[in-house]
mmCIF file of C-alpha atoms in Angstrom:
data_model
loop_
_atom_site.group_PDB
_atom_site.id
_atom_site.type_symbol
_atom_site.label_atom_id
_atom_site.label_comp_id
_atom_site.label_asym_id
_atom_site.label_seq_id
_atom_site.Cartn_x
_atom_site.Cartn_y
_atom_site.Cartn_z
ATOM 1 C CA MET D 1 30.001 0.671 27.558
ATOM 2 C CA LYS D 2 31.305 -2.221 25.439
ATOM 3 C CA ILE D 3 28.505 -1.728 22.913
ATOM 4 C CA LEU D 4 29.279 1.974 22.621
ATOM 5 C CA LEU D 5 32.958 1.210 22.014
ATOM 6 C CA ILE D 6 32.087 -1.360 19.342
ATOM 7 C CA LEU D 7 29.766 1.112 17.611
ATOM 8 C CA VAL D 8 32.410 3.849 17.669
ATOM 9 C CA VAL D 9 34.969 1.492 16.104
ATOM 10 C CA LEU D 10 32.670 -0.082 13.493
ATOM 11 C CA TRP D 11 30.683 2.987 12.394
ATOM 12 C CA PRO D 12 33.489 4.507 10.240
ATOM 13 C CA LEU D 13 33.967 1.131 8.553
ATOM 14 C CA SER D 14 30.335 1.114 7.455
ATOM 15 C CA LEU D 15 30.771 4.521 5.836
ATOM 16 C CA SER D 16 33.834 3.461 3.884
ATOM 17 C CA ALA D 17 31.949 0.482 2.472
ATOM 18 C CA GLN D 18 29.465 2.754 0.655
ATOM 19 C CA VAL D 19 30.489 3.524 -2.930
ATOM 20 C CA HIS D 20 28.681 5.773 -5.403
ATOM 21 C CA SER D 21 28.334 3.811 -8.654
ATOM 22 C CA PRO D 22 28.277 5.761 -11.936
ATOM 23 C CA ILE D 23 26.882 2.645 -13.658
ATOM 24 C CA ILE D 24 23.846 2.586 -11.350
ATOM 25 C CA THR D 25 23.391 6.346 -11.790
ATOM 26 C CA GLN D 26 23.546 5.948 -15.585
ATOM 27 C CA ALA D 27 20.873 3.220 -15.447
ATOM 28 C CA ILE D 28 18.724 5.458 -13.229
ATOM 29 C CA ASP D 29 19.083 8.360 -15.669
ATOM 30 C CA SER D 30 17.839 6.188 -18.546
ATOM 31 C CA VAL D 31 14.814 5.050 -16.493
ATOM 32 C CA LEU D 32 14.055 8.660 -15.540
ATOM 33 C CA GLU D 33 14.104 9.669 -19.213
ATOM 34 C CA ALA D 34 11.861 6.780 -20.289
ATOM 35 C CA ASN D 35 9.277 7.226 -17.501
ATOM 36 C CA GLN D 36 7.672 10.151 -15.764
ATOM 37 C CA VAL D 37 9.277 9.579 -12.379
ATOM 38 C CA PRO D 38 10.671 12.543 -10.419
ATOM 39 C CA ALA D 39 13.564 10.683 -8.750
ATOM 40 C CA ILE D 40 15.049 7.263 -8.154
ATOM 41 C CA VAL D 41 17.579 5.936 -5.659
ATOM 42 C CA ALA D 42 18.951 2.410 -6.029
ATOM 43 C CA ALA D 43 21.500 0.288 -4.199
ATOM 44 C CA ILE D 44 23.196 -3.060 -4.573
ATOM 45 C CA VAL D 45 24.078 -4.473 -1.168
ATOM 46 C CA LYS D 46 26.975 -6.941 -1.070
ATOM 47 C CA PRO D 47 28.496 -8.530 2.040
ATOM 48 C CA THR D 48 31.515 -6.196 1.904
ATOM 49 C CA GLN D 49 30.148 -3.010 0.351
ATOM 50 C CA ILE D 50 27.109 -1.029 -0.718
ATOM 51 C CA LEU D 51 26.974 0.372 -4.261
ATOM 52 C CA TYR D 52 24.446 3.139 -4.772
ATOM 53 C CA GLY D 53 23.236 5.620 -7.336
ATOM 54 C CA TYR D 54 20.612 8.340 -7.545
ATOM 55 C CA GLY D 55 19.133 10.845 -9.933
ATOM 56 C CA GLY D 56 16.176 13.098 -10.576
ATOM 57 C CA ARG D 57 14.418 16.066 -9.029
ATOM 58 C CA ILE D 58 13.271 16.746 -5.477
ATOM 59 C CA ARG D 59 9.694 17.175 -6.736
ATOM 60 C CA ALA D 60 8.088 16.762 -10.138
ATOM 61 C CA ASP D 61 7.199 20.462 -10.248
ATOM 62 C CA ARG D 62 10.699 21.695 -9.255
ATOM 63 C CA THR D 63 14.083 21.708 -10.958
ATOM 64 C CA ASP D 64 16.243 21.121 -7.830
ATOM 65 C CA THR D 65 18.067 17.803 -8.175
ATOM 66 C CA ILE D 66 18.348 15.239 -5.398
ATOM 67 C CA LYS D 67 21.606 14.664 -3.522
ATOM 68 C CA ALA D 68 23.067 11.700 -1.661
ATOM 69 C CA THR D 69 21.690 13.270 1.530
ATOM 70 C CA SER D 70 18.127 13.809 0.245
ATOM 71 C CA LYS D 71 15.390 12.251 2.375
ATOM 72 C CA PHE D 72 12.498 10.217 0.948
ATOM 73 C CA HIS D 73 9.203 9.019 2.356
ATOM 74 C CA LEU D 74 9.428 5.279 1.811
ATOM 75 C CA GLY D 75 5.744 4.521 2.111
ATOM 76 C CA SER D 76 4.654 1.020 2.967
ATOM 77 C CA ASN D 77 7.416 -1.295 1.801
ATOM 78 C CA THR D 78 7.314 -3.770 4.663
ATOM 79 C CA LYS D 79 5.156 -6.294 2.796
ATOM 80 C CA ALA D 80 7.508 -6.286 -0.190
ATOM 81 C CA VAL D 81 10.602 -6.617 1.996
ATOM 82 C CA THR D 82 9.006 -9.354 4.128
ATOM 83 C CA SER D 83 7.973 -11.314 1.019
ATOM 84 C CA PHE D 84 11.478 -10.990 -0.419
ATOM 85 C CA MET D 85 13.024 -12.276 2.819
ATOM 86 C CA ALA D 86 10.533 -15.159 2.942
ATOM 87 C CA ALA D 87 11.333 -16.034 -0.690
ATOM 88 C CA LYS D 88 15.049 -16.134 0.156
ATOM 89 C CA LEU D 89 14.346 -18.500 3.066
ATOM 90 C CA VAL D 90 12.246 -20.722 0.778
ATOM 91 C CA GLU D 91 15.059 -20.664 -1.787
ATOM 92 C CA GLN D 92 17.532 -21.751 0.923
ATOM 93 C CA GLY D 93 15.212 -24.566 2.018
ATOM 94 C CA LYS D 94 14.740 -23.069 5.495
ATOM 95 C CA LEU D 95 11.041 -22.320 4.981
ATOM 96 C CA LYS D 96 8.161 -23.566 2.821
ATOM 97 C CA TRP D 97 5.430 -21.415 1.322
ATOM 98 C CA THR D 98 2.900 -23.601 3.169
ATOM 99 C CA ASP D 99 4.486 -23.057 6.623
ATOM 100 C CA LYS D 100 2.388 -21.214 9.204
ATOM 101 C CA LEU D 101 3.957 -18.018 10.552
ATOM 102 C CA VAL D 102 2.794 -18.777 14.108
ATOM 103 C CA ALA D 103 4.685 -22.092 14.010
ATOM 104 C CA GLU D 104 7.902 -20.400 12.860
ATOM 105 C CA VAL D 105 7.775 -17.301 15.080
ATOM 106 C CA THR D 106 6.925 -18.697 18.506
ATOM 107 C CA GLN D 107 6.507 -15.222 20.045
ATOM 108 C CA LEU D 108 3.314 -14.818 17.973
ATOM 109 C CA GLY D 109 1.666 -17.959 19.340
#
């Protein structure tokens, strides 16, 4: 019950921290014009807020534009995200590129 109460209290705060950024949308529009990409969504995540922008069409062969509520198939991004997180840990000195994953994540061993 405590967890449910915490979620109910914190959920609206997470929504208010999301801000549509015209600067990001403008950058997306220029990338869309320069490349043959149907749509792009981008975000900058800060500790206190999320800035986001989007632009483009739902499909390359349609003229309907995407909205903030449009859904995307993300594909296989886990390797890219995992590598980014590992690079951040290396940058912070908490991990080395030569470390073995089994030694760091004991549940795998």
